[in-house]
Coordinates of N, CA and C in Angstrom, one line a residue:
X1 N 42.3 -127.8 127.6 CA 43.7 -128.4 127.4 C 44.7 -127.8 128.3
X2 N 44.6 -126.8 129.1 CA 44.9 -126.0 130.0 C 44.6 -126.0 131.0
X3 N 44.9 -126.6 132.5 CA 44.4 -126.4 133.7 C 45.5 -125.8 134.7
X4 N 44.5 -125.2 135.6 CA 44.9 -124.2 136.3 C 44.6 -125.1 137.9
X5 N 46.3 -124.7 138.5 CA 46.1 -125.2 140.1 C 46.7 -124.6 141.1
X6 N 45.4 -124.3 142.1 CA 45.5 -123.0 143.2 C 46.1 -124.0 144.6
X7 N 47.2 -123.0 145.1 CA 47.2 -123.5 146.9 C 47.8 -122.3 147.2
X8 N 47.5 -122.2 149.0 CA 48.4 -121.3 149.7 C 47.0 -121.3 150.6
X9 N 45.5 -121.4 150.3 CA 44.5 -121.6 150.8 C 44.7 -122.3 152.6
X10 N 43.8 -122.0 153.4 CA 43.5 -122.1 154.6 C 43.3 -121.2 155.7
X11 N 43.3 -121.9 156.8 CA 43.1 -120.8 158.0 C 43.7 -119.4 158.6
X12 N 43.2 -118.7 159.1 CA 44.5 -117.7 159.1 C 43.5 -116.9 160.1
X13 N 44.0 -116.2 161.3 CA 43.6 -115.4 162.2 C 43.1 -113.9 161.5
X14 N 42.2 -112.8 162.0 CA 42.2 -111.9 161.6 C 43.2 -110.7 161.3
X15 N 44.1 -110.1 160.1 CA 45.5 -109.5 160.6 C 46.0 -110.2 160.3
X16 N 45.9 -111.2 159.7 CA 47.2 -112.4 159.4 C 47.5 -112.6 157.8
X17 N 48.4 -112.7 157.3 CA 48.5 -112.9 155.6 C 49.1 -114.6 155.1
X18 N 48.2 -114.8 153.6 CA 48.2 -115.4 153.2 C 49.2 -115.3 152.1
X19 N 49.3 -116.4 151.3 CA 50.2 -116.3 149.8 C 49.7 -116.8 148.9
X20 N 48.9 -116.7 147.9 CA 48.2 -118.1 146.9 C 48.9 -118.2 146.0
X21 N 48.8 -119.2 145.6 CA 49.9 -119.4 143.8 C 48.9 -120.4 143.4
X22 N 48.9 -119.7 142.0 CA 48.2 -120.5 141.1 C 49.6 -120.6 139.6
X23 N 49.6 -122.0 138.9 CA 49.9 -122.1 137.7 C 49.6 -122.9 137.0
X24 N 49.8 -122.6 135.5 CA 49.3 -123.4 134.1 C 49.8 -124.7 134.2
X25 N 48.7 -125.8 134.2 CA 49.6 -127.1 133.6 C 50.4 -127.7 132.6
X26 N 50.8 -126.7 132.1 CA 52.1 -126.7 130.7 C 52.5 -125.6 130.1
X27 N 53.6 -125.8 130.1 CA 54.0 -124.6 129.2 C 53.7 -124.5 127.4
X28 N 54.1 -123.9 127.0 CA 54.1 -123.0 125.8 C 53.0 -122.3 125.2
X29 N 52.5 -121.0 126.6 CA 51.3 -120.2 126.3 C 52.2 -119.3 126.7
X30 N 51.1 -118.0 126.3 CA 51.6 -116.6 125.8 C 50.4 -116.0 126.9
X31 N 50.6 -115.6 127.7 CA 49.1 -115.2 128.9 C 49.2 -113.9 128.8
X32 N 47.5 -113.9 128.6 CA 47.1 -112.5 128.1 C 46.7 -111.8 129.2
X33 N 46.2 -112.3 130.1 CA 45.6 -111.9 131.8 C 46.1 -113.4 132.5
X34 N 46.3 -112.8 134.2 CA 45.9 -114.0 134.9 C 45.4 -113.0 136.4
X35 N 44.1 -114.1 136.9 CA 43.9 -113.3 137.8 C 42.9 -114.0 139.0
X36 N 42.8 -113.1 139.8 CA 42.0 -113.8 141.0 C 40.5 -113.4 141.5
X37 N 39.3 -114.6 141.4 CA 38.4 -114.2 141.5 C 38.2 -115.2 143.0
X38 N 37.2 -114.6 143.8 CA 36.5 -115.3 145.2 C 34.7 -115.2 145.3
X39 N 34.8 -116.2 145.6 CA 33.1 -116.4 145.8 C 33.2 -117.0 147.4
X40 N 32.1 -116.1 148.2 CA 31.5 -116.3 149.1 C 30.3 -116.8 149.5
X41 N 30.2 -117.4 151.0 CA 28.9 -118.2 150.7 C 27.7 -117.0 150.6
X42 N 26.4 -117.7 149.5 CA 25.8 -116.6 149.5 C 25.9 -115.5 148.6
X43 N 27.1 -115.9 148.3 CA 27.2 -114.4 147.3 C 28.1 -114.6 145.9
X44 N 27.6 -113.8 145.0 CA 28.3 -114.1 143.4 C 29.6 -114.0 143.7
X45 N 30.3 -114.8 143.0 CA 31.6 -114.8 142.3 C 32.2 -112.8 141.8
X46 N 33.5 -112.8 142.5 CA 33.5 -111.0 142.2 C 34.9 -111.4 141.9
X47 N 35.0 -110.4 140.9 CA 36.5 -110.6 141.0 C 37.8 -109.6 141.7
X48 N 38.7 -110.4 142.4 CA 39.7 -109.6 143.4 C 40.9 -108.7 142.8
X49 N 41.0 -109.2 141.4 CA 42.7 -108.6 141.1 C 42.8 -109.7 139.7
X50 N 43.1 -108.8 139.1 CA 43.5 -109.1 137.9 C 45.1 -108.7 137.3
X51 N 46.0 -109.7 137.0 CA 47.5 -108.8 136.3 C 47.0 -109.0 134.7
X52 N 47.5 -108.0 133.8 CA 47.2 -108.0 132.8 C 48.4 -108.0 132.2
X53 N 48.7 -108.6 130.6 CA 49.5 -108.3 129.9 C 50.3 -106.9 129.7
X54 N 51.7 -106.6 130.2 CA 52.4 -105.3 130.2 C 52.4 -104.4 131.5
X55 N 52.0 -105.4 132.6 CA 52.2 -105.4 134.1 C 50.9 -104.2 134.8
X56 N 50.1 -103.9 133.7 CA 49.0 -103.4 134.3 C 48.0 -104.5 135.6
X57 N 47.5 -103.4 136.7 CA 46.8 -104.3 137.5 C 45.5 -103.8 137.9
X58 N 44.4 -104.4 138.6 CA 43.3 -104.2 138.9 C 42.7 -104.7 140.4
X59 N 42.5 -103.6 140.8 CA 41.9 -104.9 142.1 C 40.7 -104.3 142.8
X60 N 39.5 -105.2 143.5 CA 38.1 -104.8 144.0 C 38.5 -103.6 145.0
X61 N 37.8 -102.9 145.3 CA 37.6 -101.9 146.2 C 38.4 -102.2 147.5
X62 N 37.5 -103.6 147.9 CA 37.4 -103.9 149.1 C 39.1 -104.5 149.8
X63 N 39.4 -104.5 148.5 CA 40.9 -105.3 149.0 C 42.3 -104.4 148.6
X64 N 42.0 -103.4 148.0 CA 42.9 -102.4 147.4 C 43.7 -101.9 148.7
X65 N 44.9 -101.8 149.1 CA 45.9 -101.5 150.0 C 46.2 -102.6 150.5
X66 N 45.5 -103.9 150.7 CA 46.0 -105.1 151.5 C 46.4 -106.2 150.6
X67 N 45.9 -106.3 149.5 CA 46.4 -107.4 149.0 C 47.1 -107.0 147.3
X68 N 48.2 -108.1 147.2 CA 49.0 -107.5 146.2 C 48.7 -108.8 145.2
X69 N 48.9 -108.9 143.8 CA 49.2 -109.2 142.5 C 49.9 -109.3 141.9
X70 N 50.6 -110.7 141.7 CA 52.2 -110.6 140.8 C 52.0 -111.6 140.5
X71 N 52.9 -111.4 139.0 CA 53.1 -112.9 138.1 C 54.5 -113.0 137.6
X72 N 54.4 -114.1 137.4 CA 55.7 -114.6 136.9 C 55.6 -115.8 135.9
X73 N 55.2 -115.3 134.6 CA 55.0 -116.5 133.2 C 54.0 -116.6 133.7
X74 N 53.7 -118.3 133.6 CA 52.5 -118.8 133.5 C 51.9 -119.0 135.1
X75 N 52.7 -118.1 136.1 CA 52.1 -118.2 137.7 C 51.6 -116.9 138.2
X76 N 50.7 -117.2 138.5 CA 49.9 -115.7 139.3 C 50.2 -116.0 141.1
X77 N 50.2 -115.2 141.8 CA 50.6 -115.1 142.9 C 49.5 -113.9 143.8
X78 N 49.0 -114.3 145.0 CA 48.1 -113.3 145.1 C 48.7 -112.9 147.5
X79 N 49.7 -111.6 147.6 CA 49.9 -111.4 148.8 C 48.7 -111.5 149.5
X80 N 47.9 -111.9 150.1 CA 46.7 -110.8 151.4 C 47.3 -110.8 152.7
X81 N 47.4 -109.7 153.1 CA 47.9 -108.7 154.1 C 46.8 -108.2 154.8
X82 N 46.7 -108.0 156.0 CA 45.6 -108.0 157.2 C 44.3 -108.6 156.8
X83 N 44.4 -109.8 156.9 CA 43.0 -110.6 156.6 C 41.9 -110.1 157.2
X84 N 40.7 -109.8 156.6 CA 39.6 -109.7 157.1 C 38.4 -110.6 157.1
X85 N 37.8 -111.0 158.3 CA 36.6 -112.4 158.2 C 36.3 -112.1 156.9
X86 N 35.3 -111.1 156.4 CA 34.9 -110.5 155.4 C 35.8 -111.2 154.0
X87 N 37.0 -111.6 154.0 CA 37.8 -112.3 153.3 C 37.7 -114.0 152.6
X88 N 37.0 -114.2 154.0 CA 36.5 -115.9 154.0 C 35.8 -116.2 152.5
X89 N 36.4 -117.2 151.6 CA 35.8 -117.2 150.3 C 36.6 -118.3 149.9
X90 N 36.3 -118.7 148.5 CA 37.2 -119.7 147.9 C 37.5 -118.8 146.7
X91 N 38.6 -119.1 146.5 CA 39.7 -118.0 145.6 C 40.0 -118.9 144.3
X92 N 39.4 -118.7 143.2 CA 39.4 -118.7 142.4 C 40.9 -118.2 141.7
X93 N 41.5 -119.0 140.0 CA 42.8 -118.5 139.8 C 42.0 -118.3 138.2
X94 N 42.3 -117.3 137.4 CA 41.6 -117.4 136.0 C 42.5 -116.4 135.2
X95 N 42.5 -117.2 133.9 CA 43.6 -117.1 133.1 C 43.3 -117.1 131.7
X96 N 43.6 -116.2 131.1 CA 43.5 -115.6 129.4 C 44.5 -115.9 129.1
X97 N 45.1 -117.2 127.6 CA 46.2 -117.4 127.1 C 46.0 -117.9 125.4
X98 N 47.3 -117.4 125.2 CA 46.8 -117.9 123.8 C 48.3 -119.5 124.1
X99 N 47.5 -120.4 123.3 CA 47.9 -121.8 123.3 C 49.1 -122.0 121.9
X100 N 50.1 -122.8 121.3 CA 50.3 -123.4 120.5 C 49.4 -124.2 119.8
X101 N 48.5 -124.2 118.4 CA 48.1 -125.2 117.8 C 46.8 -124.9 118.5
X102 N 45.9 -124.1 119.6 CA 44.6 -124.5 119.6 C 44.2 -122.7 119.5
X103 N 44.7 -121.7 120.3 CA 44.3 -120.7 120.1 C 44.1 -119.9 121.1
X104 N 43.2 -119.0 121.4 CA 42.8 -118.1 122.9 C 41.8 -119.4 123.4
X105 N 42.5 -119.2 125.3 CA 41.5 -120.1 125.6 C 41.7 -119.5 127.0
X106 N 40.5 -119.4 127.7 CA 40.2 -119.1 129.1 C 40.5 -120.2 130.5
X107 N 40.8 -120.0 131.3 CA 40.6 -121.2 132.2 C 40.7 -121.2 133.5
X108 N 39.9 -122.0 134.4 CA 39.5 -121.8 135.8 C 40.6 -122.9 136.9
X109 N 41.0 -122.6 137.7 CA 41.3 -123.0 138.5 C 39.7 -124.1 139.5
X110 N 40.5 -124.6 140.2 CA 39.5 -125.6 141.0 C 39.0 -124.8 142.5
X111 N 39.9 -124.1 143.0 CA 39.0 -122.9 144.1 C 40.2 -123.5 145.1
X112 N 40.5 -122.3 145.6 CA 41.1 -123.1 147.4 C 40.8 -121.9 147.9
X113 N 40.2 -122.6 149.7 CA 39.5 -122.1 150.6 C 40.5 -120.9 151.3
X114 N 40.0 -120.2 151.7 CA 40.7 -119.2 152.6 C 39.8 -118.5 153.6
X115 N 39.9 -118.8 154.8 CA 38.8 -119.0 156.1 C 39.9 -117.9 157.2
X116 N 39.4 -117.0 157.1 CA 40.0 -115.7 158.0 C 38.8 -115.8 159.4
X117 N 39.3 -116.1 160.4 CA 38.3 -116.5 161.5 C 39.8 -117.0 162.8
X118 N 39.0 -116.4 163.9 CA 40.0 -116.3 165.7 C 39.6 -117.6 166.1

């Protein structure tokens, strides 16, 4: 009952920064996480950064100093700062909310590409 929609996705030189925004397709949820996961060709789905309820954050190894995590309500927002090829993935937006009338419910974004390549 909830869907989730990513852009800021595309090309970007190596060194170069992106912006993604992902948000809820309606209001009156209570978000319990929102967060960003990327899958590579070839490789499992990992997750990059997660903001949690009460402004706690999380983020993979690989991206810790370059890329930042912020929300605002029902919008997650993901900085990446010196892009690396290594980067190249489709970015996932995912989201823990509790609903009006239906309850906790999880939910995926549709993926936008982010292709770090000279």
């Amino acid at each position: 009952q909830v869907q989730l929609m990513e852009s800021g996705g595309g090309l970007v030189q190596p060194g170069g920064s992106l912006r993604l925004s992902c948000a809820a397709s309606r209001g009156g949820l209570s978000i319990d996480f929102m967060g960003w996961y990327r899958q590579a060709a070839g490789k499992e789905r990992e997750l990059v950064a997660v903001f949690r309820s009460g402004g706690s954050t999380n983020y993979a190894d690989s991206v810790k100093g370059r890329f930042t995590i912020s929300r605002d309500n029902a919008k997650v927002y993901l900085q990446m700062n010196s892009l690396k090829p290594e980067d190249t993935a489709i970015y996932y937006c995912n989201a823990g909310m509790f609903a009006a009338e239906v309850g906790y419910l999880e939910a995926w974004g549709q993926g936008t590409l982010v292709t770090v390549s000279s």
